[in-house]
């Protein structure tokens, strides 16, 4: 009843010039998929591509940022 969707090309600053990425969480509520969370890293930087890979296991969500931290991931 929960899906996690990565959006590595998501713009996160108001001028929409920095591609930092995001992860969206949806839950099935009364037969309708409803967005319940939008996850973004607190230290996001341009071209991090957070959400390139996502996983969920036992209620824990992980989102990868392969180009974050000076391209070390």
XYZ file of N, CA and C in Angstrom, residues 11-46:
108
model
N 13.653 19.976 -9.690
C 14.219 21.266 -9.306
C 13.768 21.608 -7.893
N 14.670 22.050 -7.036
C 14.300 22.339 -5.654
C 14.490 23.782 -5.233
N 15.033 24.632 -6.059
C 15.157 26.021 -5.627
C 14.134 26.873 -6.381
N 13.767 28.021 -5.856
C 12.696 28.824 -6.474
C 12.962 29.234 -7.919
N 14.203 29.453 -8.290
C 14.487 29.884 -9.667
C 14.571 28.708 -10.631
N 14.442 27.501 -10.128
C 14.478 26.277 -10.927
C 15.716 26.186 -11.817
N 16.860 26.429 -11.209
C 18.106 26.300 -11.936
C 18.992 25.196 -11.382
N 18.655 24.666 -10.215
C 19.463 23.618 -9.604
C 18.698 22.306 -9.588
N 19.258 21.297 -10.229
C 18.652 19.969 -10.260
C 19.207 19.179 -9.087
N 18.407 19.068 -8.026
C 18.868 18.371 -6.832
C 18.201 17.021 -6.660
N 16.952 16.893 -7.107
C 16.222 15.636 -6.997
C 15.337 15.580 -5.772
N 14.444 14.591 -5.781
C 13.512 14.390 -4.677
C 12.989 12.964 -4.732
N 12.400 12.529 -3.641
C 11.739 11.223 -3.561
C 10.321 11.471 -3.055
N 9.341 10.924 -3.765
C 7.938 11.095 -3.407
C 7.404 9.786 -2.846
N 6.603 9.891 -1.787
C 5.992 8.728 -1.148
C 4.478 8.825 -1.342
N 3.897 7.718 -1.810
C 2.458 7.641 -2.019
C 1.899 6.468 -1.229
N 0.720 6.674 -0.649
C 0.021 5.609 0.066
C -1.359 5.419 -0.543
N -1.817 4.173 -0.543
C -3.150 3.848 -1.032
C -4.146 4.155 0.081
N -4.978 5.183 -0.133
C -5.943 5.619 0.867
C -7.336 5.541 0.244
N -8.162 4.648 0.768
C -9.526 4.468 0.268
C -9.570 4.255 -1.250
N -8.634 3.457 -1.757
C -8.618 3.121 -3.175
C -7.953 4.145 -4.069
N -7.380 5.194 -3.497
C -6.736 6.245 -4.282
C -5.295 6.433 -3.812
N -4.362 6.497 -4.773
C -2.975 6.765 -4.424
C -2.843 8.241 -4.077
N -2.341 8.511 -2.874
C -2.241 9.872 -2.354
C -0.800 10.152 -1.953
N -0.264 11.293 -2.414
C 1.085 11.661 -2.001
C 1.069 12.006 -0.524
N 1.942 11.344 0.240
C 1.994 11.573 1.676
C 3.299 12.214 2.136
N 4.309 12.222 1.268
C 5.577 12.848 1.649
C 6.399 13.181 0.413
N 7.214 14.201 0.558
C 8.225 14.547 -0.443
C 9.531 14.662 0.329
N 10.487 13.829 -0.013
C 11.762 13.785 0.701
C 12.844 14.478 -0.118
N 13.578 15.369 0.518
C 14.718 16.037 -0.106
C 15.848 16.078 0.919
N 17.082 15.939 0.465
C 18.193 15.978 1.424
C 18.400 17.393 1.960
N 18.788 17.500 3.202
C 19.010 18.812 3.812
C 20.247 19.503 3.247
N 21.156 18.736 2.673
C 22.391 19.313 2.127
C 22.439 19.184 0.608
N 21.290 19.285 -0.044
C 21.223 19.113 -1.494
C 22.042 20.165 -2.226
N 22.647 19.733 -3.321
C 23.407 20.639 -4.171
C 23.057 20.343 -5.627
N 23.346 21.288 -6.494
C 23.052 21.130 -7.907
C 23.689 19.862 -8.474
